[in-house]
CSV table of C-alpha atoms and ligand atoms in Angstrom, one decimal:
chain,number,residue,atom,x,y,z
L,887,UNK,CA,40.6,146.7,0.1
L,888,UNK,CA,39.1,144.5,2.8
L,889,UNK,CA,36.8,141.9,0.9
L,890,UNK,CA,33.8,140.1,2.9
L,891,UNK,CA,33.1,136.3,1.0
L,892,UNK,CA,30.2,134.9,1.8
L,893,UNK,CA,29.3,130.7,1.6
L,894,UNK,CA,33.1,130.6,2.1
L,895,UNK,CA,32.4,127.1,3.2
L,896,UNK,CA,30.8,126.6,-0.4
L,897,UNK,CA,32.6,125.3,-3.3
L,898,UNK,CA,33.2,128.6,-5.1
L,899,UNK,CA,32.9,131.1,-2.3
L,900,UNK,CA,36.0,128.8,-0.9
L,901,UNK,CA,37.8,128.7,-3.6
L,902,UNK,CA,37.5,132.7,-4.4
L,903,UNK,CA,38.3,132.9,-0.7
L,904,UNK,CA,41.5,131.2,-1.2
L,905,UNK,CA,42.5,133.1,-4.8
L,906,UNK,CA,41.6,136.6,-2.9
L,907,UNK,CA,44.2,136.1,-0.2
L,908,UNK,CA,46.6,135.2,-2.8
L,909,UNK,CA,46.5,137.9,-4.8
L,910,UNK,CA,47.2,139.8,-1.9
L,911,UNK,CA,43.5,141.1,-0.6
L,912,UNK,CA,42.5,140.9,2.7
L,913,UNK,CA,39.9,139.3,2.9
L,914,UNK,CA,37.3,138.0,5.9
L,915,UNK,CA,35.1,134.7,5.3
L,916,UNK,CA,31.4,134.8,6.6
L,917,UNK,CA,30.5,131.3,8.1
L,918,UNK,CA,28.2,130.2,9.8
L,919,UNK,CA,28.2,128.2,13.2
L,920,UNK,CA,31.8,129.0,13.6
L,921,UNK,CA,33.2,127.0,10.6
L,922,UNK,CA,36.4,127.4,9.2
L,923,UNK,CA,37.5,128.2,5.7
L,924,UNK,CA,41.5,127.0,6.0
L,925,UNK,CA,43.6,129.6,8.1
L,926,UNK,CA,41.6,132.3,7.0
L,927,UNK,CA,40.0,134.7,9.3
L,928,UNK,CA,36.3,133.9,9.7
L,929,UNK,CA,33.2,135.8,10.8
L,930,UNK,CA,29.7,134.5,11.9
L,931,UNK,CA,27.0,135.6,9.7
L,932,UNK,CA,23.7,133.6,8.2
L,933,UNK,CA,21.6,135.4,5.7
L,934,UNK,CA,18.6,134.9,7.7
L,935,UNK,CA,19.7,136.6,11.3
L,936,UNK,CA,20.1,140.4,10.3
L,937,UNK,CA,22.2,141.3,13.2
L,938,UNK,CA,24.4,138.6,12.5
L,939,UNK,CA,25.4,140.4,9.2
L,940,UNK,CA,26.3,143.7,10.6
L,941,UNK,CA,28.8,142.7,12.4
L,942,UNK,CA,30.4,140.5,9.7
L,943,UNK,CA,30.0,143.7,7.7
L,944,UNK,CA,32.2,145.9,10.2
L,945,UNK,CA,34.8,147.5,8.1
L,946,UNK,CA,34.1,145.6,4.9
L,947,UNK,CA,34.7,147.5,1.2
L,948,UNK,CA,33.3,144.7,-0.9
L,949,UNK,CA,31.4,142.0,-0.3
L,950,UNK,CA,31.5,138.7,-2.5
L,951,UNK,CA,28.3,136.9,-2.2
L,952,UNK,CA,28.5,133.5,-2.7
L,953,UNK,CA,26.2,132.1,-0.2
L,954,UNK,CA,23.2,131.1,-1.7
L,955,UNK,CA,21.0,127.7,-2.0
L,956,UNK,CA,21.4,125.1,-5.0
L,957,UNK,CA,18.1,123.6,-3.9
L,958,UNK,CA,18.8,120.0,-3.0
L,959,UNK,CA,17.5,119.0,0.3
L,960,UNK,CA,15.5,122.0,1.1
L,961,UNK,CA,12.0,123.2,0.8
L,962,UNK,CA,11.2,125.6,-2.0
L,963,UNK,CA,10.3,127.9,0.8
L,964,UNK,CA,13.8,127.6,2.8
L,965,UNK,CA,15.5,128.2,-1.1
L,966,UNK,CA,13.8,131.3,-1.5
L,967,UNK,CA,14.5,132.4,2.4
L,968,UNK,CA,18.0,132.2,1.5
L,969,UNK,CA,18.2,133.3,-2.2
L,970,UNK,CA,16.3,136.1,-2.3
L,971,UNK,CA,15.0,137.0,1.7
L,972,UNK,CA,19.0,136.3,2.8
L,973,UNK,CA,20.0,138.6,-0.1
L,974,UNK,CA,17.9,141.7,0.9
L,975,UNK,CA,18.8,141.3,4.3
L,976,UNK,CA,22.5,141.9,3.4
L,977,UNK,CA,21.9,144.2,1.1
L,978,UNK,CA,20.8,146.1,3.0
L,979,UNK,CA,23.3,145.9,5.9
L,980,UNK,CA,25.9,146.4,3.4
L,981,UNK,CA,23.9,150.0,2.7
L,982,UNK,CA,24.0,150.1,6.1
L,983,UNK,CA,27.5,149.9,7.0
L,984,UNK,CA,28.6,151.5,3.7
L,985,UNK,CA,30.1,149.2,1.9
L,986,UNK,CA,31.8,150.4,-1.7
L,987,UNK,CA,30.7,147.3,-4.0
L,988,UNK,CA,28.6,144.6,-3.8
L,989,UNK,CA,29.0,141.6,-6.1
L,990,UNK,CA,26.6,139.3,-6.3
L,991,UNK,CA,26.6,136.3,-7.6
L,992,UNK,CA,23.9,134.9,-9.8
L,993,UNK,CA,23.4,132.2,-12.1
L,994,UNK,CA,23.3,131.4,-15.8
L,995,UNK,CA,20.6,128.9,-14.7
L,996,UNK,CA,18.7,132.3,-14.2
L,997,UNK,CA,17.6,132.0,-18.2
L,998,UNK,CA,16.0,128.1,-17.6
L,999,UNK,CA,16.1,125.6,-20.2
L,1000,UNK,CA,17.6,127.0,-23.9
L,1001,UNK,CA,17.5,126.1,-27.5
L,1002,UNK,CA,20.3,126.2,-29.5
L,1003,UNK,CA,20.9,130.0,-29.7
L,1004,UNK,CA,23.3,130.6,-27.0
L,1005,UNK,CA,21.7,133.0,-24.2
L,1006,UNK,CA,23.3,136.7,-23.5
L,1007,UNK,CA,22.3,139.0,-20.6
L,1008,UNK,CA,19.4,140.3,-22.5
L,1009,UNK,CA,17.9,137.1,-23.2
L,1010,UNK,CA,14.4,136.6,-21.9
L,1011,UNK,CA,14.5,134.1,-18.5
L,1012,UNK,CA,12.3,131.5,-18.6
L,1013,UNK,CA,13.2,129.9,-14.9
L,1014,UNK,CA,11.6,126.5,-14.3
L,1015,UNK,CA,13.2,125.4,-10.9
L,1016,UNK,CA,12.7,127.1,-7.6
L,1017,UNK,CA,16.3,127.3,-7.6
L,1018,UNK,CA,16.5,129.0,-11.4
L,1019,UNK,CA,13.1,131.2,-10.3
L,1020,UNK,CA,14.8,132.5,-7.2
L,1021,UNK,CA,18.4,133.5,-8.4
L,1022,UNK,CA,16.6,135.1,-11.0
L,1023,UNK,CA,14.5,137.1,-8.4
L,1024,UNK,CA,17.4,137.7,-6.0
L,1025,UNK,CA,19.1,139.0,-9.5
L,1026,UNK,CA,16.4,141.4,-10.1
L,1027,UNK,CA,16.0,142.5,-6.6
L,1028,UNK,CA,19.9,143.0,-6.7
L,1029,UNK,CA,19.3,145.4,-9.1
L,1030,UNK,CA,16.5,147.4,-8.1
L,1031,UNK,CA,18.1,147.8,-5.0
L,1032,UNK,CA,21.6,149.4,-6.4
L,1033,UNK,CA,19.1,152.0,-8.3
L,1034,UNK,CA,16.9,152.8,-5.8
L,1035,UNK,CA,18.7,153.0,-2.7
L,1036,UNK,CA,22.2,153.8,-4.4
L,1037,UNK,CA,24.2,150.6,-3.2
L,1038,UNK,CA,27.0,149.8,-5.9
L,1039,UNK,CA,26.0,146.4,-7.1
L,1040,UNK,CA,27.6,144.1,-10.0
L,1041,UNK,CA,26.0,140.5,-11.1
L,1042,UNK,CA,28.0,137.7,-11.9
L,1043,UNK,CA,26.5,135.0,-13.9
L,1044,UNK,CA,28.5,132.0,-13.7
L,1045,UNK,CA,27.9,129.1,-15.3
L,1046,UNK,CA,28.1,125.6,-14.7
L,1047,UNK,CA,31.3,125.4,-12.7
L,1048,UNK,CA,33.5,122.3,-12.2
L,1049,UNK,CA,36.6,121.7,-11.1
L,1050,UNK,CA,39.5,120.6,-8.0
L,1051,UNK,CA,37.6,120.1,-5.1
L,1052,UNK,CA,34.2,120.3,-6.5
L,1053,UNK,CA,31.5,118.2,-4.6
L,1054,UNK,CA,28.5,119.4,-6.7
L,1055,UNK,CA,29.7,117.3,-10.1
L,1056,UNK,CA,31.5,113.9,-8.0
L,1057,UNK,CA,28.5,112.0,-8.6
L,1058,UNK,CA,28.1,112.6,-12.3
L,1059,UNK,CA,32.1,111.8,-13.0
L,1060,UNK,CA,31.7,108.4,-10.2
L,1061,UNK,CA,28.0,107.6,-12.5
L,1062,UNK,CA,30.4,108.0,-15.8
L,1063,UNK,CA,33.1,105.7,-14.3
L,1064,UNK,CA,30.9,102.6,-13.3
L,1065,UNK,CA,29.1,103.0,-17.0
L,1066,UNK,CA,25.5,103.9,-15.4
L,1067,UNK,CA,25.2,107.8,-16.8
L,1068,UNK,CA,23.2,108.4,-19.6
L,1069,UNK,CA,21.7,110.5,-22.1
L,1070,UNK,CA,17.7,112.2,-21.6
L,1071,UNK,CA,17.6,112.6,-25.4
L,1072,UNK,CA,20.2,112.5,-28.1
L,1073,UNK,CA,23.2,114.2,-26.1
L,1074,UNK,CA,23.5,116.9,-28.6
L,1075,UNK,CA,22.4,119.5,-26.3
L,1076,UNK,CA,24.9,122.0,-25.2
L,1077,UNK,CA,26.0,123.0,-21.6
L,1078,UNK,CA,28.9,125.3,-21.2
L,1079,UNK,CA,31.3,124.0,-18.2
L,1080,UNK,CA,33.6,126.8,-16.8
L,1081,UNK,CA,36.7,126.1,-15.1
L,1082,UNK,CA,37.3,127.2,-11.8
L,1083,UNK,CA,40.0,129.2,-12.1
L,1084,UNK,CA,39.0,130.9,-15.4
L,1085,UNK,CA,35.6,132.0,-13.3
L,1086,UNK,CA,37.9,133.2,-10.2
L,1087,UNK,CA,40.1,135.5,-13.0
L,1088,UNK,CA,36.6,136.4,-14.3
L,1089,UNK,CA,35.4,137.4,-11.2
L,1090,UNK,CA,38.7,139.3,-9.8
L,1091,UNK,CA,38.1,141.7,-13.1
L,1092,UNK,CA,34.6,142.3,-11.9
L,1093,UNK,CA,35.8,143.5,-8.7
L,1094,UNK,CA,39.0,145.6,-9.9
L,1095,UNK,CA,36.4,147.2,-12.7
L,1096,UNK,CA,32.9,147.1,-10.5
L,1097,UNK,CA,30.6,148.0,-13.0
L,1098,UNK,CA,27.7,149.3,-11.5
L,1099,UNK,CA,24.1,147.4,-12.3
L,1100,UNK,CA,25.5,145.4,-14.8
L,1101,UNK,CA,25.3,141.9,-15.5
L,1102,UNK,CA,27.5,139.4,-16.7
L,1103,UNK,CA,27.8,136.3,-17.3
L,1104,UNK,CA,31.2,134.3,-16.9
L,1105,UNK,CA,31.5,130.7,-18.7
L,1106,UNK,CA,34.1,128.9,-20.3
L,1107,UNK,CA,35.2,129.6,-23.7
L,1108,UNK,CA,32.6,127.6,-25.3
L,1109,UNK,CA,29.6,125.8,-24.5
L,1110,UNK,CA,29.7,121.8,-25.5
L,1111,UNK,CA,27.3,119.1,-26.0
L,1112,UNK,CA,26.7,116.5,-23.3
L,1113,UNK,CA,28.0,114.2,-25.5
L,1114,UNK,CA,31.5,116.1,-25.4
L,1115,UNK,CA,31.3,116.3,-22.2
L,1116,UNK,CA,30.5,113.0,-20.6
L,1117,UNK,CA,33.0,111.7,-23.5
L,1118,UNK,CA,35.6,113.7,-22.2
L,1119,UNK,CA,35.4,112.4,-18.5
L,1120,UNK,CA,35.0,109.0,-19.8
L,1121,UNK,CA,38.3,109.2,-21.8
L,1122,UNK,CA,40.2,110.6,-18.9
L,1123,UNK,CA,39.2,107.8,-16.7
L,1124,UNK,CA,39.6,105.3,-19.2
L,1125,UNK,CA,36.5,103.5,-19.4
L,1126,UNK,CA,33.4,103.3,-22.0
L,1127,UNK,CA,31.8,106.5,-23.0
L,1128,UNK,CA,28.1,106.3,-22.2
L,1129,UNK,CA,25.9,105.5,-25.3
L,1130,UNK,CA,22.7,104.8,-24.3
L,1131,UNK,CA,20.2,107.8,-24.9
L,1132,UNK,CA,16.7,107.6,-22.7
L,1133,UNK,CA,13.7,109.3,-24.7
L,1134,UNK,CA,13.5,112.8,-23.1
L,1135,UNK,CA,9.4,112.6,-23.4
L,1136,UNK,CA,9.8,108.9,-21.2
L,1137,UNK,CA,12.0,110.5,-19.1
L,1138,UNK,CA,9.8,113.7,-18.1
L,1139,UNK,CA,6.4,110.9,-17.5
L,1140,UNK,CA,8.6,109.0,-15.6
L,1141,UNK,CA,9.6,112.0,-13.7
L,1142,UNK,CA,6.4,112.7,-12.5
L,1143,UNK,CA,5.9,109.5,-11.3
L,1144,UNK,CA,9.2,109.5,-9.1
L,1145,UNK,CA,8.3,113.0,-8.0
L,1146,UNK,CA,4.9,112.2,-6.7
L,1147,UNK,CA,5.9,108.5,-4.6
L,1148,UNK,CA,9.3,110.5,-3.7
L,1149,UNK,CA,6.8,113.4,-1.9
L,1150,UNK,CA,4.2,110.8,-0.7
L,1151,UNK,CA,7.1,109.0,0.9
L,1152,UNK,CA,9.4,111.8,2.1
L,1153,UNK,CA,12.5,111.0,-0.2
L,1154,UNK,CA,14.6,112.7,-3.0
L,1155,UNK,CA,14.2,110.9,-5.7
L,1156,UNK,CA,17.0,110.3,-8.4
L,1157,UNK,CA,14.8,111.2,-11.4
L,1158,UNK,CA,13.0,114.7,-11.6
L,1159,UNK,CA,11.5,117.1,-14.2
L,1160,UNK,CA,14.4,119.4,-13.0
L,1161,UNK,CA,17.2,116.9,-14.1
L,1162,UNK,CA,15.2,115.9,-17.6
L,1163,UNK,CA,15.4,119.6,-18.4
L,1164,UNK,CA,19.0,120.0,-17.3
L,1165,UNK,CA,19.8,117.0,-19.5
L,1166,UNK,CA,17.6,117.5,-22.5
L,1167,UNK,CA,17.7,121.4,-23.2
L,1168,UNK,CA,20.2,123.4,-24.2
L,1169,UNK,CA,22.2,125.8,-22.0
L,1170,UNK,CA,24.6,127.6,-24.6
L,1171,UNK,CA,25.6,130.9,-23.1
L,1172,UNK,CA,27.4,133.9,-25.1
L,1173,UNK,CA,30.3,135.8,-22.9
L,1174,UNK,CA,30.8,138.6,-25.3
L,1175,UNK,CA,30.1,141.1,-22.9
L,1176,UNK,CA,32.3,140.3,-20.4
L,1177,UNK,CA,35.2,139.7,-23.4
L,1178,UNK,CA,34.4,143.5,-24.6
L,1179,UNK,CA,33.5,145.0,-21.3
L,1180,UNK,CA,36.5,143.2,-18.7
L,1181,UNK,CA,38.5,141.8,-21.0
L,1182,UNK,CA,37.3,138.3,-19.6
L,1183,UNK,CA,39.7,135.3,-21.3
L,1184,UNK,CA,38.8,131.8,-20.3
L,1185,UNK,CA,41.5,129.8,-21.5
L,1186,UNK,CA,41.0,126.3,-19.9
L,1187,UNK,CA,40.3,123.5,-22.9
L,1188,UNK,CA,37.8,121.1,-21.0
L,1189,UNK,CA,40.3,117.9,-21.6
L,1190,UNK,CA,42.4,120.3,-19.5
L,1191,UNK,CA,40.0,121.0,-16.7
L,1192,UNK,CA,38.2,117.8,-16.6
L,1193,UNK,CA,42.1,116.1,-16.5
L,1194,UNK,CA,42.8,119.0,-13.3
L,1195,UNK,CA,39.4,117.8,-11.9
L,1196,UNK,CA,39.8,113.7,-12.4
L,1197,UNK,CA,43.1,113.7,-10.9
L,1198,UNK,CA,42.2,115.9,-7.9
L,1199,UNK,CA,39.2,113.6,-7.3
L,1200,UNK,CA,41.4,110.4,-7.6
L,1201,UNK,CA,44.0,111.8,-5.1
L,1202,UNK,CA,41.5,112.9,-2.6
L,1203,UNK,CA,40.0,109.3,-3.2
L,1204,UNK,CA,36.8,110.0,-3.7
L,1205,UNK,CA,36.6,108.6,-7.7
U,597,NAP,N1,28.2,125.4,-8.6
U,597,NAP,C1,27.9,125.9,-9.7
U,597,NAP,O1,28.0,125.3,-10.8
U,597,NAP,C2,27.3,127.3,-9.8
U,597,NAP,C3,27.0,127.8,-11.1
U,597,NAP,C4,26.4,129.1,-11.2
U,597,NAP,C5,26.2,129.9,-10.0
U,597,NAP,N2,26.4,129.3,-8.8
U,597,NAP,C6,26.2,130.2,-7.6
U,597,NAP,O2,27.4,130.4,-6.9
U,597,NAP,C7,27.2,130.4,-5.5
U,597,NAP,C8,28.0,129.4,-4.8
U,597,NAP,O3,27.8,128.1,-5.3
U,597,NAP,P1,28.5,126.8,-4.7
U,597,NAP,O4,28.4,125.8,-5.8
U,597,NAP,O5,29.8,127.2,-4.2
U,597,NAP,O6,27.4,126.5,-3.5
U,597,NAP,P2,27.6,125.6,-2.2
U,597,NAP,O7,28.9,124.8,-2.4
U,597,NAP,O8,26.4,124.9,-2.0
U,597,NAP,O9,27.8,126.7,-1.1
U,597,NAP,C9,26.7,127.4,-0.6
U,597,NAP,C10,27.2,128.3,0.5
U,597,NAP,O10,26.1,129.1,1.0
U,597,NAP,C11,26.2,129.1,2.4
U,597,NAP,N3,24.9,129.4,3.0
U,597,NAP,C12,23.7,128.8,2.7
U,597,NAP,N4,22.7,129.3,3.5
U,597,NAP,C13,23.3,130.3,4.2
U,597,NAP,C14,22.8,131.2,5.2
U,597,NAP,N5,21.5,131.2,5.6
U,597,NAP,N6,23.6,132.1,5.7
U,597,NAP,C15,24.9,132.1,5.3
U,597,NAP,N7,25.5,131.3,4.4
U,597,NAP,C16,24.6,130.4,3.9
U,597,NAP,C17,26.6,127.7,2.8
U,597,NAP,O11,27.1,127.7,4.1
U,597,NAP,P3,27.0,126.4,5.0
U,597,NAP,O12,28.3,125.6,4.8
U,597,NAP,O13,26.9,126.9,6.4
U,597,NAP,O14,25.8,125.6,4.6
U,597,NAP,C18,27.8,127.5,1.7
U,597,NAP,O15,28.9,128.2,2.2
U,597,NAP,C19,25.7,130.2,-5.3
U,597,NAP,O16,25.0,131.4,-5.1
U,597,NAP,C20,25.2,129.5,-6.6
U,597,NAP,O17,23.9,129.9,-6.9
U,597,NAP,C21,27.0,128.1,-8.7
């Protein structure tokens, strides 16, 4: 089985890059501008320059796309160029050229902010971000594109994935070490960290099973509060946990604020509707399916991951 990864350069996609090859797959990493991904083989491909893909695509099985955008830094238009305009344009190049399974790679973020009751794959998506609104529309168009025009197509869920050599969660572990992170309401809201390689595993089943227009979502094997996890970071690096809690209704006013002088002035501002939701809602997720269906088994305790992710960050020193 030769495996195409997309946003190999990514966190994940690099990562599922590296467990592929070592489980013995071959596997070829799509880049772009000629960037490497270790001593794996690499091919040039951007989402957004079809021809680019069809060549990547040359003798591919599966592909593994990672690539997407996370939203930071970019235009809402350039997000949904990549997330959802980037995504048809391989999809269909992977119809093209034939390949056996496509598994894309979604979001739990797809549902938006939560209450308490943990969200399932049938849960009604409420997206808020362009990031959130266009994973959920690549999802969909995913979809519709495996039933209409007969491409074999699985979505992957994950959700909010930490780990070694993670550069998407530094700053929140470096903001809990120097004592400035705090809660946007009480703290008891839930997220639900996945360890890395518990999401690799996950993902591995989805492409020995490749269920067919399904979705599911991969997390670890609970969801916790905020306050368990920023307590748990701060206990592994020794210092204070964070205590003080910032009234979530203050925080979203003084969102707007930041937004608006952030846009007058051209810069990304530290405080934003986006991160008051993130903090304050819930974003519980249920991963029965994929227990039933792949026989999915997280088994990394966060004191476990977060100690794997500390001590990583600490030896690359970067915490
Ligand atoms: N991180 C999380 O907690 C999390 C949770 C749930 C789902 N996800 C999803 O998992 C996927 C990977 O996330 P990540 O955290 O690994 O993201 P990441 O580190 O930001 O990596 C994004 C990758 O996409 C590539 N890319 C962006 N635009 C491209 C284009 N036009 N053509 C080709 N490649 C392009 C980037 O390549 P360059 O290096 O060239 O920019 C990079 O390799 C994303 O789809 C994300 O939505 C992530």
């Amino acid at each position: 089985m030769k495996i195409l990864v997309t946003g190999a350069t990514g966190y994940i996609g690099g990562q599922m890059a590296h467990y592929l090859s070592s489980q013995g797959f071959e596997v070829l990493c799509m880049t772009r501008n000629g960037k490497a991904v270790g001593a794996l083989p690499i091919a040039e491909g951007d989402l957004l320059k079809p021809d680019t893909l069809l060549n990547a695509l040359e003798g591919i099985d599966v592909v593994c796309h990672f690539a997407g955008a996370l939203g930071r830094g970019l235009t809402d238009e350039m997000v949904h160029a990549i997330n959802v305009t980037g995504l048809k344009n391989i999809l269909t190049a992977a119809k093209q050229k034939g390949v056996t399974y496509f598994l894309h790679i979604s979001s739990g973020a797809v549902t938006g902010p939560m209450g308490p009751t943990p969200a399932n794959e049938s849960t009604e998506c409420h997206p808020y971000t362009i990031y959130e609104r266009t994973k959920l529309e690549g999802e969909r168009l995913a979809l519709s594109f495996s039933k209409e025009l007969g491409l074999p197509v699985g979505v992957a869920r994950p959700t909010f994935t930490y780990g070694p050599g993670d550069p998407h969660k530094l700053l929140m572990f470096r903001y809990i070490k120097k004592g400035w992170f705090f809660y946007i309401g009480d703290g008891y809201s839930t997220n639900h960290p996945v360890y890395i390689d518990d999401l690799l595993k996950g993902l591995l089943l989805m492409i020995q099973e490749q269920p067919v227009q399904e979705v599911y979502i991969l997390g670890g094997p609970k969801a916790v509060s905020k306050r368990e996890w920023a307590e748990t970071i701060a206990k592994e690096l020794n210092v204070k946990p964070p205590w003080f809690c910032f009234p979530s209704s203050l925080a979203w006013a003084g969102a707007i604020v930041m937004e608006t002088i952030g846009k007058w002035i051209g810069i990304e501002v530290p405080l934003t509707r986006s991160r008051v939701l993130a903090m304050s809602r819930c974003w519980g997720m249920d991963i029965q399916k994929a227990r039933n269906d792949l026989g999915y088994d997280p088994v990394v305790r966060l004191s476990e991951g977060v100690a794997q992710t500390v001590a990583w960050y600490q030896k690359n020193g970067l915490l």
